[in-house]
Coordinates of C-alpha atoms and ligand atoms in Angstrom, one line a residue:
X1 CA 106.3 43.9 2.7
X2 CA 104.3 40.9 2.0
X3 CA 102.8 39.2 4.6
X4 CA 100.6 35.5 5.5
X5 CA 97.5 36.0 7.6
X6 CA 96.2 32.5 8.9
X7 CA 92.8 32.8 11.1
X8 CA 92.4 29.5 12.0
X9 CA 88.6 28.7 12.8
X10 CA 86.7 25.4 13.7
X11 CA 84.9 25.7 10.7
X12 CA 87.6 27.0 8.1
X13 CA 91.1 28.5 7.6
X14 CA 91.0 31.9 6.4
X15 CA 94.3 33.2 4.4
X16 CA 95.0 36.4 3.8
X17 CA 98.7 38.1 1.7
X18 CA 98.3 41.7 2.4
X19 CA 99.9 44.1 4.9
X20 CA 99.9 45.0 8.4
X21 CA 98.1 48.6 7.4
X22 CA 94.8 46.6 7.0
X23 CA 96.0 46.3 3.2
X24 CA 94.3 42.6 1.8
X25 CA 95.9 41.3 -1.3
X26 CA 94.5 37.8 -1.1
X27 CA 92.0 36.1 0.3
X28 CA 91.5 32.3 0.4
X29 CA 89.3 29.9 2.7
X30 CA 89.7 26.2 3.2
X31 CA 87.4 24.4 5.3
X32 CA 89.3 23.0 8.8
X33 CA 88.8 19.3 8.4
X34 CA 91.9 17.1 10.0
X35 CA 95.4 18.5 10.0
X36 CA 96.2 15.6 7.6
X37 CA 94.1 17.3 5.1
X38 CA 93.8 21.0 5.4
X39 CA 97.8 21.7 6.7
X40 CA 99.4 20.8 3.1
X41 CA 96.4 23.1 1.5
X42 CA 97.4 25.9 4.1
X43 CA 101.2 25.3 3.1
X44 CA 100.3 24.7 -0.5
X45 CA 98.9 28.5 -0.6
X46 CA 101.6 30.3 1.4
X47 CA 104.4 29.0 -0.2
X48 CA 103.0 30.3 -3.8
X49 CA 102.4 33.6 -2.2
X50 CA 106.5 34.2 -1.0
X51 CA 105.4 35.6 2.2
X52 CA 108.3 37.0 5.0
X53 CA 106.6 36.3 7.5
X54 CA 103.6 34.7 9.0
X55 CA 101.1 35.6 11.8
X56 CA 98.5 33.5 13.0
X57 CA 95.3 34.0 15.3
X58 CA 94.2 30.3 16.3
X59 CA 90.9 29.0 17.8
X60 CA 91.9 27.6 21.0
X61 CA 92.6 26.3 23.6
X62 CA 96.5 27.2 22.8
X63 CA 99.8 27.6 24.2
X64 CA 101.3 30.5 23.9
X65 CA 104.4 31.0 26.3
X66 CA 107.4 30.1 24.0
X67 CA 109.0 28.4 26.8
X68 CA 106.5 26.0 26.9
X69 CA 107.6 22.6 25.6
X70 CA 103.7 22.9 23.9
X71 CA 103.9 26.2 22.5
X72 CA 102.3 27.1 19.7
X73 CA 100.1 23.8 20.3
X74 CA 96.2 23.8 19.7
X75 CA 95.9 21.8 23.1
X76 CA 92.8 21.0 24.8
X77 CA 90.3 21.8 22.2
X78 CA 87.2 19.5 21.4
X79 CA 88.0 19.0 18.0
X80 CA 89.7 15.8 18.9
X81 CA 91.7 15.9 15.2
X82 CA 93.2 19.2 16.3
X83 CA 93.8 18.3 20.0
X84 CA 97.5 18.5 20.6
X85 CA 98.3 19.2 17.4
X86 CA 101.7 21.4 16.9
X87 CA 100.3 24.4 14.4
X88 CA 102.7 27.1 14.5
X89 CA 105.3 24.5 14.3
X90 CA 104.1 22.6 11.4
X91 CA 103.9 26.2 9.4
X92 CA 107.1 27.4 10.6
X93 CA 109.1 24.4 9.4
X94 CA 107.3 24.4 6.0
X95 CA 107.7 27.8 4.9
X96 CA 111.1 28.7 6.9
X97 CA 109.9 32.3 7.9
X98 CA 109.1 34.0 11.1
X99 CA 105.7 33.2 12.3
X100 CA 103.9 35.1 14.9
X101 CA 100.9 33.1 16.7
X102 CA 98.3 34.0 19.1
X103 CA 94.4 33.6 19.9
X104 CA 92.1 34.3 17.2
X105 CA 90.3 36.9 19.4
X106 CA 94.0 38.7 20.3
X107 CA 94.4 38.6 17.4
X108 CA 91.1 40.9 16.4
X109 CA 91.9 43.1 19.2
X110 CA 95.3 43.9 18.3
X111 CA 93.6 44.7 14.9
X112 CA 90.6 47.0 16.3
X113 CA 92.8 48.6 18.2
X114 CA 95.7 49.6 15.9
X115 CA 93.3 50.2 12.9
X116 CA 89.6 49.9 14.6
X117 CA 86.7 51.0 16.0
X118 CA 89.0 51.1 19.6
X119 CA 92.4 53.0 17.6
X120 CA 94.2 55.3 19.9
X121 CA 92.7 53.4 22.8
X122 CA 95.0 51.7 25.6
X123 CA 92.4 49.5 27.4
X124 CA 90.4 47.4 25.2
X125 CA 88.1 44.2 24.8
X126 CA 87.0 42.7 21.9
X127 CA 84.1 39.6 21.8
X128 CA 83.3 37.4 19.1
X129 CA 80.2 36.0 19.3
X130 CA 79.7 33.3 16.7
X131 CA 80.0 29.4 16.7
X132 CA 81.4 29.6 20.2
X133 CA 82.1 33.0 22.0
X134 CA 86.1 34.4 22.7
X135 CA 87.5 37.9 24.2
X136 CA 91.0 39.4 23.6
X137 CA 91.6 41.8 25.9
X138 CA 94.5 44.9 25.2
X139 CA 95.7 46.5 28.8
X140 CA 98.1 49.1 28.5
X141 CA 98.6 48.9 24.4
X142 CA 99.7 44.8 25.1
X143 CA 97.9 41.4 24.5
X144 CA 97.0 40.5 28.0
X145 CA 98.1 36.5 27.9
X146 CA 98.8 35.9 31.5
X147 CA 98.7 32.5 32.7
X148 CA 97.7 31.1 29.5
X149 CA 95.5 33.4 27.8
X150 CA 91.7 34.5 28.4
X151 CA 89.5 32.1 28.2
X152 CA 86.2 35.0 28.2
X153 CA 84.0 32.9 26.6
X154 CA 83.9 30.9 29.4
X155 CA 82.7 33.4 32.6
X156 CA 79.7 32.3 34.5
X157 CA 76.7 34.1 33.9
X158 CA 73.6 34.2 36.1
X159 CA 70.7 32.4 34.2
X160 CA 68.0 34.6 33.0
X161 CA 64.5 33.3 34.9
X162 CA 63.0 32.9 31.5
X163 CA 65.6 30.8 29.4
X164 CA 64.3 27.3 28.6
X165 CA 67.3 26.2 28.6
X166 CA 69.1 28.2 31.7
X167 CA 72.4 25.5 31.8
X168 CA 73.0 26.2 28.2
X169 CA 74.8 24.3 25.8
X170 CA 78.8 24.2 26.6
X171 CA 80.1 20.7 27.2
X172 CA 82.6 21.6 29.9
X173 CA 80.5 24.3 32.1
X174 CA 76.3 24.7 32.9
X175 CA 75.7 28.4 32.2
X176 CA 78.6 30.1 31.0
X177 CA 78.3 32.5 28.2
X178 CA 79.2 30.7 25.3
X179 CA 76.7 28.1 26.5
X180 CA 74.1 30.3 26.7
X181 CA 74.9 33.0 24.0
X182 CA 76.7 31.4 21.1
X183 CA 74.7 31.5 17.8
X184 CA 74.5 27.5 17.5
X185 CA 73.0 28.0 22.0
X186 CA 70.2 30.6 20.0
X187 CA 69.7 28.0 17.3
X188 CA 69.4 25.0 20.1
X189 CA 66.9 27.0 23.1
X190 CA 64.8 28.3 19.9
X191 CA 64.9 25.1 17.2
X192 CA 65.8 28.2 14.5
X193 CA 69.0 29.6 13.4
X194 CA 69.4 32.9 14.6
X195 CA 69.7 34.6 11.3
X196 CA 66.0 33.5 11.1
X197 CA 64.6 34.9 14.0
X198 CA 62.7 38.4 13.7
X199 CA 63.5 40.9 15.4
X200 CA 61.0 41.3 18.1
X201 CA 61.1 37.5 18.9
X202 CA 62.1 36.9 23.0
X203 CA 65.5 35.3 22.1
X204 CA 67.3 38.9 21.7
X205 CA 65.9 39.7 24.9
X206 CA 67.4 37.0 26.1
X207 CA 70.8 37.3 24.1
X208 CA 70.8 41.3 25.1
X209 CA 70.7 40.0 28.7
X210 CA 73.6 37.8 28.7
X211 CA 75.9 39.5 26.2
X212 CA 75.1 42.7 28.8
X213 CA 76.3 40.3 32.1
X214 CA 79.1 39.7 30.3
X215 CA 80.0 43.3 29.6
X216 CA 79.5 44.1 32.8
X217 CA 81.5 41.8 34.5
X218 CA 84.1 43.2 31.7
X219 CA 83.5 46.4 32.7
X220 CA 84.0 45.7 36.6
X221 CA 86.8 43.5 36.3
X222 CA 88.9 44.9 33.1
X223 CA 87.8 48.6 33.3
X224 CA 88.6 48.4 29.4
X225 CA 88.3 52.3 27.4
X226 CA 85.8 50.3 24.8
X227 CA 84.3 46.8 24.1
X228 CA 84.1 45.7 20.8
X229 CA 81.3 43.2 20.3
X230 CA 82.0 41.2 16.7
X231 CA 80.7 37.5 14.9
X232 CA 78.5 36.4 13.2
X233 CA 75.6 36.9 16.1
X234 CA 76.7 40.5 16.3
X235 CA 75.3 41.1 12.5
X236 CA 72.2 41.4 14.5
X237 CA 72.8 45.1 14.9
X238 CA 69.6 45.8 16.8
X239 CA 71.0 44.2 19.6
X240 CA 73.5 46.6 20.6
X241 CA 70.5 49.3 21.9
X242 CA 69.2 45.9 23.6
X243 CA 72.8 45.6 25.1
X244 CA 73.1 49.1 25.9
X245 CA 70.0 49.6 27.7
X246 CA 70.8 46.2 30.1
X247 CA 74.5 47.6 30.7
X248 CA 73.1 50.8 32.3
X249 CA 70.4 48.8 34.2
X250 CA 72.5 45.7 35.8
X251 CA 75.2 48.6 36.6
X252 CA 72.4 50.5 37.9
X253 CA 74.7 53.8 38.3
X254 CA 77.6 52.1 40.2
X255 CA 80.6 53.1 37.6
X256 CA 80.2 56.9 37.5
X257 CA 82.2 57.9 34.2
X258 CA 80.0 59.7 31.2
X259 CA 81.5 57.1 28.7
X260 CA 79.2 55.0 29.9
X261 CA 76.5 56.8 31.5
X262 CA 75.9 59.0 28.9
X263 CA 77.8 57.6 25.5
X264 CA 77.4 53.7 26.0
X265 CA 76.5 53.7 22.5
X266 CA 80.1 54.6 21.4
X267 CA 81.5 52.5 24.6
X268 CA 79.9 49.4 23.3
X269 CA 80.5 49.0 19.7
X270 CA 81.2 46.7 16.4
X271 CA 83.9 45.9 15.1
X272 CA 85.1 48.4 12.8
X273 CA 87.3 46.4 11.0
X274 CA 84.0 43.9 10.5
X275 CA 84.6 40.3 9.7
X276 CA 88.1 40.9 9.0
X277 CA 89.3 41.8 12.4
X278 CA 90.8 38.5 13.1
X279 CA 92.7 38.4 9.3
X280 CA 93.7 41.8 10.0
X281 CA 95.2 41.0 13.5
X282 CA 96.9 37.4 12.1
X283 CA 98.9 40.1 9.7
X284 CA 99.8 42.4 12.5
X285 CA 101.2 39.3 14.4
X286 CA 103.4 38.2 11.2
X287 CA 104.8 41.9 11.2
X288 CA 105.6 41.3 14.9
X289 CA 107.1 38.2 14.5
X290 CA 109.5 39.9 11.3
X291 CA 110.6 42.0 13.9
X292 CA 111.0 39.8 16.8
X293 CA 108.9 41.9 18.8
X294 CA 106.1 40.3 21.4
X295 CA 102.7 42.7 20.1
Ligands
ADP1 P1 82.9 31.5 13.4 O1 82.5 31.7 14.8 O2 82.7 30.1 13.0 O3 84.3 32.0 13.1 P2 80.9 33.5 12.7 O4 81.5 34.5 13.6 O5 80.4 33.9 11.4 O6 82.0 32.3 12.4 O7 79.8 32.8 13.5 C1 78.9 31.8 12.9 C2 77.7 31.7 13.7 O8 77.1 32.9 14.0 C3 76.6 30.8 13.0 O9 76.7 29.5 13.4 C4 75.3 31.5 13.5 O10 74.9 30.8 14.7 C5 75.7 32.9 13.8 N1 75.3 33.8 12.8 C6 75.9 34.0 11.6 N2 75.3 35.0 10.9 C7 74.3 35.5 11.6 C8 73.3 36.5 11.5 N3 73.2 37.2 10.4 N4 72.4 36.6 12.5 C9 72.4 35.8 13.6 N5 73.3 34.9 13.8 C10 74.3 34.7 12.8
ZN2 ZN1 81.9 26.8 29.0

């Protein structure tokens, strides 16, 4: 079987031709400039490649009921080049096979669950913490989508009393996570990029503290079996003992299970799939989509 992977990103379009085992044949990025640019490069690439079928995890906003008149629509994003524009459609009717489509975090859930650091698990979150911050969230083995689809990055968190900057940096919302946590919010509070910042220097602290609230209010509201934490941020791998440590003490005992109170350090995790979560996932979907099944 020879599938198309698409994880479509504000800052580039990642291609993959492998299989929905994890196997990656190909790999190529373009950067995401308009659609009048990078689409024909995108179709350019998969037609070569004589994929069956195509799966595609999307930064959003997008629509993913097929019975909406919109679907498969990046919709209200600020990208104002990309807002409204039909991108499952554009792919499907250019390379004339099935093409599955989904968020770009459901996508790397799907994957860490199947194949993962959460495989075998029913109940599962996964967070990407990078230029802006997105959750996929598994409940019973299923992408939950709901209304429209989860929109984690976007939960209000309680401002820590020492953050400089406590509204944060989204332009829709003062003090939700990705306003406060994304790497580019680090970058912004500190006047550094985040890859530059030592380890023992208050911004992890700070970061620990809000990536924690949002676990938490994961934890509470979800009661998911594992949260993967994954992005570029998340390469900072001495934050998840800072992350640990502030789970157990906001909970402060109230969820009595030993996966958390005694094993948080497997409860909270990476991804184990790392960076290619999301490609890994966009395969998945195109399998899905060969088979006309909903993941
Ligand atoms: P994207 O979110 O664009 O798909 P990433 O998940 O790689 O891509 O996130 C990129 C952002 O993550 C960068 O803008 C930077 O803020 C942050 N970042 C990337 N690498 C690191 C690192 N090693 N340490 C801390 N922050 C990082
Ligand atoms: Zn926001």
């Amino acid at each position: 079987m020879r599938l198309g992977g698409l994880e479509a990103g504000g800052t580039k379009m990642v291609c993959l031709i492998g299989g929905e085992d994890g196997r990656i044949e190909r790999r190529e990025s373009f950067p995401t400039l308009t659609p009048a640019e990078t689409m024909p490069a995108l179709v350019d690439f998969f037609k070569r490649q004589g994929i069956q079928a195509l799966g595609i995890g999307s930064f959003g906003p997008v629509a993913l009921d097929s019975a909406d008149p919109l679907y498969g629509y990046i919709t209200s994003t600020p990208k104002l080049s990309w807002r409204n524009f039909n991108l499952r459609g554009t792919l499907a009717d250019a390379l004339g096979v099935p093409v599955g489509f989904d968020t770009d975090v459901n996508a790397a859930a799907l994957a860490e669950v199947r194949l993962g650091a959460a495989r075998g698990l029913a109940h599962c979150v996964y967070y990407t913490v990078g230029t802006g911050i997105g959750g996929g969230v598994i409940v019973n083995g299923r992408l939950l989508h709901g209304l429209l689809h989860p929109e984690a990055g976007h939960v209000l968190l309680r401002a820590h009393p020492d953050d400089p900057t406590p509204d944060g940096f989204c332009p829709s919302h003062k003090g939700c996570l990705e306003g406060l946590a994304k790497g580019p919010a680090i970058e912004k509070r500190w006047g550094k990029p985040a890859r530059e910042l030592p380890a023992n220097h208050p911004a992890w602290a700070l970061e620990a503290h809000y990536l924690a609230q949002a676990c938490v209010d994961t934890i509470l509201l979800l009661s998911p079996q594992r949260i993967v934490l994954g992005g570029g941020v998340m390469h900072q791998l001495h934050l998840f003992s800072m992350i640990h440590k502030e789970i157990l003490r906001l909970l402060n005992g109230y969820v009595q299970h030993a996966a958390i109170l005694e094993h948080i350090e497997t409860y909270i995790v990476p991804p184990g799939l790392g960076d290619n979560a999301g490609g890994i996932g966009a395969l998945m979907l195109a399998q899905a989509a060969l088979e006309g099944l909903a993941p």
